[in-house]
CSV table of C-alpha atoms in Angstrom, one decimal:
chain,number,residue,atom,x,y,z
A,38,UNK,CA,-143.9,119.4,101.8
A,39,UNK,CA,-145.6,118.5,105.3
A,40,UNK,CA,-144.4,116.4,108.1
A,41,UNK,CA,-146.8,113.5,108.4
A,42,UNK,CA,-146.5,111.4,112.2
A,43,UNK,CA,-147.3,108.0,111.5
A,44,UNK,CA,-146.2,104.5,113.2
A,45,UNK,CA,-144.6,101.8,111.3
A,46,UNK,CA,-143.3,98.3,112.7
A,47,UNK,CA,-144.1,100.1,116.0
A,48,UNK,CA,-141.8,103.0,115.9
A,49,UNK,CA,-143.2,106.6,115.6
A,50,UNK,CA,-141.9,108.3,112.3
A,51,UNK,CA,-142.2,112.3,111.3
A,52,UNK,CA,-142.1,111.9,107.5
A,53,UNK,CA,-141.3,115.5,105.5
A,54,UNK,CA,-142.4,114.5,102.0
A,55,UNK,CA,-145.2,116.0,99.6
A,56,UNK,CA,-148.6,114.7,100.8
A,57,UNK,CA,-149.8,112.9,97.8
A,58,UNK,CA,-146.3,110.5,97.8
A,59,UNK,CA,-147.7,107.0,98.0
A,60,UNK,CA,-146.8,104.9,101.5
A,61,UNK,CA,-144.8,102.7,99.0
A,62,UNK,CA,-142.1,104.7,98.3
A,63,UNK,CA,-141.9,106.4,101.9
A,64,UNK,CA,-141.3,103.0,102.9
A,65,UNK,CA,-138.9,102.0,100.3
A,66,UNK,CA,-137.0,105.4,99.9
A,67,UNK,CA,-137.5,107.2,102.5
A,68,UNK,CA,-137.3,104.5,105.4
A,69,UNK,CA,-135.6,101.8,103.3
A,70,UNK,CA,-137.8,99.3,104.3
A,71,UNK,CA,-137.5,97.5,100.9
A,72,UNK,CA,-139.4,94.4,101.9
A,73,UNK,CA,-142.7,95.8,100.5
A,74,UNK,CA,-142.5,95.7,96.7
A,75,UNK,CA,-143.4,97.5,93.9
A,76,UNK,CA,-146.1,95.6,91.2
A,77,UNK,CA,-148.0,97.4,89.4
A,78,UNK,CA,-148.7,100.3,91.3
A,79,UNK,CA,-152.7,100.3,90.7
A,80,UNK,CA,-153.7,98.3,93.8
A,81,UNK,CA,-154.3,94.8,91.8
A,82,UNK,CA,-151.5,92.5,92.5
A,83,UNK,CA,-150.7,92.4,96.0
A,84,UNK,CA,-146.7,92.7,96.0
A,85,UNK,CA,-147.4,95.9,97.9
A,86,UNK,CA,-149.3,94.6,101.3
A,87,UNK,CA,-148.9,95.7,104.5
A,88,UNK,CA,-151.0,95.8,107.3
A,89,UNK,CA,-153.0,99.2,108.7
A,90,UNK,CA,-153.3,97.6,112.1
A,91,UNK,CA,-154.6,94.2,111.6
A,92,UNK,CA,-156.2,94.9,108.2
A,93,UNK,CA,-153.8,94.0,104.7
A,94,UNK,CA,-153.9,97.2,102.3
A,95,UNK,CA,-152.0,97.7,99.2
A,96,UNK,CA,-149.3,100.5,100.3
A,97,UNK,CA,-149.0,101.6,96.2
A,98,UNK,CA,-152.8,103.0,96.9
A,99,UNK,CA,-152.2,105.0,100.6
A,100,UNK,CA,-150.9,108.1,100.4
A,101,UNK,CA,-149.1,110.1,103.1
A,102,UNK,CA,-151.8,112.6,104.2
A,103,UNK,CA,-154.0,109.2,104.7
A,104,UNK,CA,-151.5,107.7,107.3
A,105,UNK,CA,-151.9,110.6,110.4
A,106,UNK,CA,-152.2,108.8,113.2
A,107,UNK,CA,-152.0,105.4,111.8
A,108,UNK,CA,-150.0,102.5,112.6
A,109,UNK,CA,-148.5,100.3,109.6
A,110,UNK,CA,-146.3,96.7,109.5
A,111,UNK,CA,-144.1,95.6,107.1
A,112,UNK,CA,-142.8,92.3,106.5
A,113,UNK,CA,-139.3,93.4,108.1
A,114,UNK,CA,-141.8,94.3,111.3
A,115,UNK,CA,-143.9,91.4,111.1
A,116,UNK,CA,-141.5,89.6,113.5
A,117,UNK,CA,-138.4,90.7,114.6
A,118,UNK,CA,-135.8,87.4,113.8
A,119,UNK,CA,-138.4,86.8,110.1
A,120,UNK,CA,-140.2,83.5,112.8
A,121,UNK,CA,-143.7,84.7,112.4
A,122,UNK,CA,-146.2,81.4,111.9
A,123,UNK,CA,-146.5,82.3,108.0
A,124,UNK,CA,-143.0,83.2,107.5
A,125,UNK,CA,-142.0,79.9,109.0
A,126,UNK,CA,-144.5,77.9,107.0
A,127,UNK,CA,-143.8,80.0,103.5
A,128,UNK,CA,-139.9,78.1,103.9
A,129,UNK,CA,-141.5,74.8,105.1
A,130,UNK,CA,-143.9,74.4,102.5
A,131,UNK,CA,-141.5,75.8,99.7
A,132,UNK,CA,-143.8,78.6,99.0
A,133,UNK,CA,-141.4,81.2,97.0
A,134,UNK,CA,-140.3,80.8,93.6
A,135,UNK,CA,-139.3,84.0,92.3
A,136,UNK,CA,-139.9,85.5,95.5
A,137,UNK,CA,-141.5,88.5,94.4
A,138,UNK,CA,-145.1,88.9,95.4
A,139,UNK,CA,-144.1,87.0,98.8
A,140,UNK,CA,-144.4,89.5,101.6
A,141,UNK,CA,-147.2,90.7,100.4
A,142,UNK,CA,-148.4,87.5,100.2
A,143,UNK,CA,-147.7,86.7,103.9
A,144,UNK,CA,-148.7,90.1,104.9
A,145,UNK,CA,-152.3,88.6,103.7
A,146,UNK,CA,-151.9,85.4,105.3
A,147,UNK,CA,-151.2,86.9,108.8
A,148,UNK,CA,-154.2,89.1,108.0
A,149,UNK,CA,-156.2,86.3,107.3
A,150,UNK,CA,-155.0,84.2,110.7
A,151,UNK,CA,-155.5,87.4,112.6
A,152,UNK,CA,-159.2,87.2,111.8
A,153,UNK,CA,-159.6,83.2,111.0
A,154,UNK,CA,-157.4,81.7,113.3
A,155,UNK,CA,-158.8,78.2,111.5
A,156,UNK,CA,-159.5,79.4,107.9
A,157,UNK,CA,-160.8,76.7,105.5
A,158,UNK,CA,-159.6,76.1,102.4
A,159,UNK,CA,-163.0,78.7,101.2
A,160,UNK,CA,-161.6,81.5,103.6
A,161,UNK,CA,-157.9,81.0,102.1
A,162,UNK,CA,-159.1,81.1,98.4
A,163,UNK,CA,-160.8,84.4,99.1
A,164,UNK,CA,-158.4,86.5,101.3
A,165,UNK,CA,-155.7,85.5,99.1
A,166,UNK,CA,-157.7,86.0,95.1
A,167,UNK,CA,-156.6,89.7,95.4
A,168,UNK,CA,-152.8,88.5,95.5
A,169,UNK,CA,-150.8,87.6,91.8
A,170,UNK,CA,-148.1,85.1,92.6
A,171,UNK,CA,-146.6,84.7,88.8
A,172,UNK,CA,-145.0,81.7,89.7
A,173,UNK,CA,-148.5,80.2,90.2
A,174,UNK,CA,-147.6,78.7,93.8
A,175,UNK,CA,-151.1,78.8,94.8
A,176,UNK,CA,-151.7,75.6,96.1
A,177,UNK,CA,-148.5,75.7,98.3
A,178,UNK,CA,-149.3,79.5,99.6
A,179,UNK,CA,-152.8,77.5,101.0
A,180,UNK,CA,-151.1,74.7,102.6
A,181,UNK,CA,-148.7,77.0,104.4
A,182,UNK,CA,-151.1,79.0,105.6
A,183,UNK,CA,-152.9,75.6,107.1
A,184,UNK,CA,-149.8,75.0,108.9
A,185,UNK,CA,-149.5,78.4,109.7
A,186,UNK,CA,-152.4,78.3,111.6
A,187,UNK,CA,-151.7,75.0,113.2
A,188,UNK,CA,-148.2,76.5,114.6
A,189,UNK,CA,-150.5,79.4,115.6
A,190,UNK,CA,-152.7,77.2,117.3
A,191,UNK,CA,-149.7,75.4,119.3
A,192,UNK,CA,-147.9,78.4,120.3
């Protein structure tokens, strides 16, 4: 065991846990910060996203000893009363099903908005082809991240 100094949702953390322990489960154990979910635990679905500064990454595939010095968000830090543009537009446009792969989902979108504030429909389709939404709510996912973007735009 080794005491890792990282930042997540802006707050400095000390973290005593075994070096190899993925970022998954020292969010969801450790912190309880159970808003990043588990999927498959190989990198490929997406349920797991959260974002290393601005960039998404798949928090099953980070482990501790990678984090010094980094700063991490989570969908509960993505904004503070859950009113972030893509959080707003997930409700509006009916988005969630099951709910499942969602933050990780919108972890992607903000991602994507971060670096496209006007992403075509192109743009969408490939930020988002890493992310398995079971419920197959694809076409609802791209038009809230349109309006996402619009709100964005406004604000």
């Amino acid at each position: 065991m080794a005491v890792h100094v990282l930042t997540i949702n802006g707050k400095q953390q000390a973290i005593d846990a075994d070096p190899e322990m993925p970022l998954l489960w020292v969010l969801r154990d450790l912190l309880l910060l159970t808003g990043t979910k588990y999927g498959c635990g190989v990198g490929i679905c997406g349920a797991c996203s959260i974002l290393e500064g601005h960039l998404p990454v798949r928090a099953c595939q980070v482990s501790l000893h990678q984090t010094a010095g980094k700063s991490y968000t989570t969908i509960e830090g993505l904004s503070a009363a859950g009113d972030h543009p893509c959080q707003r537009a997930w409700i509006d446009e009916d988005v969630s099903q099951c709910g499942y792969c969602q933050a990780g989902m919108i972890m992607s979108a903000a991602a994507l908005l971060h670096r496209i504030p006007k992403p075509t429909d192109a743009d969408i389709d490939e930020a988002m082809s890493n992310s398995v939404c079971r419920c197959g709510t694809y076409q609802r996912m791209r038009r809230a991240i349109h309006k996402a973007a619009t709100q964005r735009s406004k604000a």
